[in-house]
Amino acid sequence: MNKETKLMLQLNTSGAWRNMVQFEVDRRDEVLRATHIFAGVLGKGAKWSILHADGKREWLPDLMGPWKPIGVMSPRPITDVMVCCIDGDGDRQVFMAYRRNSPGQPPTWTLSGTDDVRVPGRVYAWTSVVENAPEPTAMSTVAA
């Protein structure tokens, strides 16, 4: 990977990782949108990751499902979403949370309904919050 390029999108379809595209960090959201299109063509057998310049691999969630990888600005800050995280023991958990961005610092994830309780572990995927079912217009009553 050359010095100017910060990230490498990789694909694994048959046990070996292949380099797909090198890109700058600020193009991450565009590359992830395009990756969703490729995932739809290749199907569930494809595994995706982003290789960082320091050699660390960032696993992307199942791109065929409702979960989306965390982007530079997705999801939008201060919007409640469902997030997946991995804690220090490697256990995966799901929380309702929102993103907070501070200039010059990585985003933080705060549990919805709080101002300062952080999501434990590393957040790696998000999806929209499921909407409430509409209230029925006529409630049936049952005689006691």
PDB file of C-alpha atoms in Angstrom:
ATOM      1  CA  MET A   1       0.000   0.000   0.000  1.00  0.00           C
ATOM      2  CA  ASN A   2       1.456   3.388  -0.885  1.00  0.00           C
ATOM      3  CA  LYS A   3       1.901   6.113   1.768  1.00  0.00           C
ATOM      4  CA  GLU A   4      -0.822   8.459   0.421  1.00  0.00           C
ATOM      5  CA  THR A   5      -3.510   5.771   0.515  1.00  0.00           C
ATOM      6  CA  LYS A   6      -4.772   5.069   3.996  1.00  0.00           C
ATOM      7  CA  LEU A   7      -7.135   2.103   3.525  1.00  0.00           C
ATOM      8  CA  MET A   8      -7.544  -1.033   1.379  1.00  0.00           C
ATOM      9  CA  LEU A   9     -10.888  -2.770   0.798  1.00  0.00           C
ATOM     10  CA  GLN A  10     -10.410  -6.547   0.729  1.00  0.00           C
ATOM     11  CA  LEU A  11     -12.669  -9.416  -0.309  1.00  0.00           C
ATOM     12  CA  ASN A  12     -12.542 -13.112   0.621  1.00  0.00           C
ATOM     13  CA  THR A  13     -14.674 -15.510  -1.438  1.00  0.00           C
ATOM     14  CA  SER A  14     -12.630 -18.713  -1.392  1.00  0.00           C
ATOM     15  CA  GLY A  15     -10.333 -18.633   1.622  1.00  0.00           C
ATOM     16  CA  ALA A  16      -7.878 -16.020   0.333  1.00  0.00           C
ATOM     17  CA  TRP A  17      -8.048 -12.253   0.763  1.00  0.00           C
ATOM     18  CA  ARG A  18      -7.956 -10.169  -2.422  1.00  0.00           C
ATOM     19  CA  ASN A  19      -7.244  -6.458  -2.624  1.00  0.00           C
ATOM     20  CA  MET A  20     -10.186  -4.697  -4.243  1.00  0.00           C
ATOM     21  CA  VAL A  21      -9.382  -0.976  -4.059  1.00  0.00           C
ATOM     22  CA  GLN A  22      -7.081   1.447  -2.229  1.00  0.00           C
ATOM     23  CA  PHE A  23      -8.727   4.640  -1.027  1.00  0.00           C
ATOM     24  CA  GLU A  24      -8.278   7.697   1.142  1.00  0.00           C
ATOM     25  CA  VAL A  25      -9.973   7.783   4.534  1.00  0.00           C
ATOM     26  CA  ASP A  26     -12.296  10.609   3.446  1.00  0.00           C
ATOM     27  CA  ARG A  27     -13.716   8.381   0.663  1.00  0.00           C
ATOM     28  CA  ARG A  28     -14.750   5.627   3.101  1.00  0.00           C
ATOM     29  CA  ASP A  29     -18.517   6.239   2.916  1.00  0.00           C
ATOM     30  CA  GLU A  30     -18.460   6.179  -0.901  1.00  0.00           C
ATOM     31  CA  VAL A  31     -16.477   2.929  -0.947  1.00  0.00           C
ATOM     32  CA  LEU A  32     -18.838   1.306   1.577  1.00  0.00           C
ATOM     33  CA  ARG A  33     -21.879   2.256  -0.543  1.00  0.00           C
ATOM     34  CA  ALA A  34     -20.250   0.644  -3.584  1.00  0.00           C
ATOM     35  CA  THR A  35     -19.322  -2.411  -1.515  1.00  0.00           C
ATOM     36  CA  HIS A  36     -23.027  -2.984  -0.764  1.00  0.00           C
ATOM     37  CA  ILE A  37     -23.626  -3.277  -4.515  1.00  0.00           C
ATOM     38  CA  PHE A  38     -20.826  -5.835  -4.909  1.00  0.00           C
ATOM     39  CA  ALA A  39     -22.122  -7.751  -1.876  1.00  0.00           C
ATOM     40  CA  GLY A  40     -25.535  -8.025  -3.535  1.00  0.00           C
ATOM     41  CA  VAL A  41     -23.930  -9.563  -6.624  1.00  0.00           C
ATOM     42  CA  LEU A  42     -21.557 -11.934  -4.795  1.00  0.00           C
ATOM     43  CA  GLY A  43     -24.014 -13.109  -2.124  1.00  0.00           C
ATOM     44  CA  LYS A  44     -23.612 -14.240   1.460  1.00  0.00           C
ATOM     45  CA  GLY A  45     -20.404 -16.246   0.917  1.00  0.00           C
ATOM     46  CA  ALA A  46     -18.312 -13.108   0.507  1.00  0.00           C
ATOM     47  CA  LYS A  47     -16.431 -11.726   3.512  1.00  0.00           C
ATOM     48  CA  TRP A  48     -15.264  -8.120   3.543  1.00  0.00           C
ATOM     49  CA  SER A  49     -12.646  -6.194   5.483  1.00  0.00           C
ATOM     50  CA  ILE A  50     -10.749  -2.941   5.421  1.00  0.00           C
ATOM     51  CA  LEU A  51      -6.989  -3.150   5.888  1.00  0.00           C
ATOM     52  CA  HIS A  52      -5.532  -0.088   7.586  1.00  0.00           C
ATOM     53  CA  ALA A  53      -2.075   1.315   6.797  1.00  0.00           C
ATOM     54  CA  ASP A  54      -0.782   0.013  10.164  1.00  0.00           C
ATOM     55  CA  GLY A  55      -1.713  -3.548   9.121  1.00  0.00           C
ATOM     56  CA  LYS A  56      -4.797  -3.875  11.328  1.00  0.00           C
ATOM     57  CA  ARG A  57      -7.826  -5.520   9.738  1.00  0.00           C
ATOM     58  CA  GLU A  58     -11.327  -4.068  10.308  1.00  0.00           C
ATOM     59  CA  TRP A  59     -13.996  -6.703   9.729  1.00  0.00           C
ATOM     60  CA  LEU A  60     -17.126  -5.466   7.973  1.00  0.00           C
ATOM     61  CA  PRO A  61     -20.528  -6.839   9.006  1.00  0.00           C
ATOM     62  CA  ASP A  62     -22.644  -9.089   6.800  1.00  0.00           C
ATOM     63  CA  LEU A  63     -23.362  -6.654   3.968  1.00  0.00           C
ATOM     64  CA  MET A  64     -26.374  -8.692   2.825  1.00  0.00           C
ATOM     65  CA  GLY A  65     -28.269  -8.059   6.067  1.00  0.00           C
ATOM     66  CA  PRO A  66     -29.694  -4.954   7.690  1.00  0.00           C
ATOM     67  CA  TRP A  67     -26.409  -4.054   9.425  1.00  0.00           C
ATOM     68  CA  LYS A  68     -24.186  -1.393   7.881  1.00  0.00           C
ATOM     69  CA  PRO A  69     -20.506  -0.706   8.638  1.00  0.00           C
ATOM     70  CA  ILE A  70     -19.647   2.462  10.545  1.00  0.00           C
ATOM     71  CA  GLY A  71     -18.737   5.249   8.119  1.00  0.00           C
ATOM     72  CA  VAL A  72     -17.051   8.604   8.536  1.00  0.00           C
ATOM     73  CA  MET A  73     -20.475  10.243   8.862  1.00  0.00           C
ATOM     74  CA  SER A  74     -22.821   7.270   8.955  1.00  0.00           C
ATOM     75  CA  PRO A  75     -24.839   7.001  10.967  1.00  0.00           C
ATOM     76  CA  ARG A  76     -25.399  10.721  11.478  1.00  0.00           C
ATOM     77  CA  PRO A  77     -24.371  12.108  14.890  1.00  0.00           C
ATOM     78  CA  ILE A  78     -27.015  12.478  17.610  1.00  0.00           C
ATOM     79  CA  THR A  79     -29.409  10.032  15.900  1.00  0.00           C
ATOM     80  CA  ASP A  80     -30.601   6.951  17.776  1.00  0.00           C
ATOM     81  CA  VAL A  81     -29.602   3.722  16.010  1.00  0.00           C
ATOM     82  CA  MET A  82     -29.002   0.099  16.955  1.00  0.00           C
ATOM     83  CA  VAL A  83     -25.281  -0.719  17.203  1.00  0.00           C
ATOM     84  CA  CYS A  84     -23.272  -3.946  17.430  1.00  0.00           C
ATOM     85  CA  CYS A  85     -20.144  -3.916  19.545  1.00  0.00           C
ATOM     86  CA  ILE A  86     -17.443  -6.339  20.639  1.00  0.00           C
ATOM     87  CA  ASP A  87     -16.351  -6.081  24.271  1.00  0.00           C
ATOM     88  CA  GLY A  88     -12.923  -6.878  25.725  1.00  0.00           C
ATOM     89  CA  ASP A  89     -13.814 -10.584  26.062  1.00  0.00           C
ATOM     90  CA  GLY A  90     -14.816 -10.846  22.389  1.00  0.00           C
ATOM     91  CA  ASP A  91     -18.538 -11.051  23.189  1.00  0.00           C
ATOM     92  CA  ARG A  92     -20.896  -9.322  20.761  1.00  0.00           C
ATOM     93  CA  GLN A  93     -23.726  -7.169  22.089  1.00  0.00           C
ATOM     94  CA  VAL A  94     -26.452  -4.940  20.629  1.00  0.00           C
ATOM     95  CA  PHE A  95     -27.433  -1.562  22.090  1.00  0.00           C
ATOM     96  CA  MET A  96     -29.541   1.441  21.156  1.00  0.00           C
ATOM     97  CA  ALA A  97     -27.092   4.340  21.053  1.00  0.00           C
ATOM     98  CA  TYR A  98     -26.108   7.563  19.333  1.00  0.00           C
ATOM     99  CA  ARG A  99     -22.855   8.879  17.925  1.00  0.00           C
ATOM    100  CA  ARG A 100     -21.080  11.947  19.295  1.00  0.00           C
ATOM    101  CA  ASN A 101     -18.371  13.645  17.258  1.00  0.00           C
ATOM    102  CA  SER A 102     -15.738  15.902  18.829  1.00  0.00           C
ATOM    103  CA  PRO A 103     -13.317  17.839  16.606  1.00  0.00           C
ATOM    104  CA  GLY A 104      -9.963  16.091  16.347  1.00  0.00           C
ATOM    105  CA  GLN A 105     -11.110  12.974  18.233  1.00  0.00           C
ATOM    106  CA  PRO A 106     -12.643   9.660  17.198  1.00  0.00           C
ATOM    107  CA  PRO A 107     -16.426   9.453  17.600  1.00  0.00           C
ATOM    108  CA  THR A 108     -17.840   8.103  20.843  1.00  0.00           C
ATOM    109  CA  TRP A 109     -21.008   6.026  21.272  1.00  0.00           C
ATOM    110  CA  THR A 110     -23.437   6.884  24.067  1.00  0.00           C
ATOM    111  CA  LEU A 111     -26.354   4.732  25.200  1.00  0.00           C
ATOM    112  CA  SER A 112     -29.659   6.255  24.143  1.00  0.00           C
ATOM    113  CA  GLY A 113     -31.523   8.000  26.936  1.00  0.00           C
ATOM    114  CA  THR A 114     -28.273   8.986  28.689  1.00  0.00           C
ATOM    115  CA  ASP A 115     -25.778  11.807  28.374  1.00  0.00           C
ATOM    116  CA  ASP A 116     -22.615  10.031  29.440  1.00  0.00           C
ATOM    117  CA  VAL A 117     -22.967   6.218  29.558  1.00  0.00           C
ATOM    118  CA  ARG A 118     -20.694   4.855  26.852  1.00  0.00           C
ATOM    119  CA  VAL A 119     -21.331   1.714  24.818  1.00  0.00           C
ATOM    120  CA  PRO A 120     -18.923  -0.931  26.156  1.00  0.00           C
ATOM    121  CA  GLY A 121     -16.416  -2.166  23.600  1.00  0.00           C
ATOM    122  CA  ARG A 122     -15.783  -1.319  19.956  1.00  0.00           C
ATOM    123  CA  VAL A 123     -18.809  -0.426  17.798  1.00  0.00           C
ATOM    124  CA  TYR A 124     -18.476  -1.987  14.340  1.00  0.00           C
ATOM    125  CA  ALA A 125     -21.951  -1.942  12.737  1.00  0.00           C
ATOM    126  CA  TRP A 126     -25.280  -0.115  12.892  1.00  0.00           C
ATOM    127  CA  THR A 127     -28.851  -0.322  11.652  1.00  0.00           C
ATOM    128  CA  SER A 128     -31.939   1.857  11.961  1.00  0.00           C
ATOM    129  CA  VAL A 129     -34.140   1.615  15.020  1.00  0.00           C
ATOM    130  CA  VAL A 130     -37.242  -0.455  14.385  1.00  0.00           C
ATOM    131  CA  GLU A 131     -40.346   1.730  14.349  1.00  0.00           C
ATOM    132  CA  ASN A 132     -43.153   1.117  16.809  1.00  0.00           C
ATOM    133  CA  ALA A 133     -46.181  -0.727  15.487  1.00  0.00           C
ATOM    134  CA  PRO A 134     -49.156   1.576  14.897  1.00  0.00           C
ATOM    135  CA  GLU A 135     -51.703   1.582  17.703  1.00  0.00           C
ATOM    136  CA  PRO A 136     -54.800  -0.391  16.781  1.00  0.00           C
ATOM    137  CA  THR A 137     -57.870   1.772  16.187  1.00  0.00           C
ATOM    138  CA  ALA A 138     -60.193  -0.575  18.033  1.00  0.00           C
ATOM    139  CA  MET A 139     -59.010  -2.594  21.005  1.00  0.00           C
ATOM    140  CA  SER A 140     -60.884  -5.799  21.595  1.00  0.00           C
ATOM    141  CA  THR A 141     -62.144  -6.310  25.134  1.00  0.00           C
ATOM    142  CA  VAL A 142     -62.418  -9.608  26.887  1.00  0.00           C
ATOM    143  CA  ALA A 143     -65.025 -10.161  29.602  1.00  0.00           C
ATOM    144  CA  ALA A 144     -63.531 -11.272  32.886  1.00  0.00           C
TER     145      ALA A 144
END
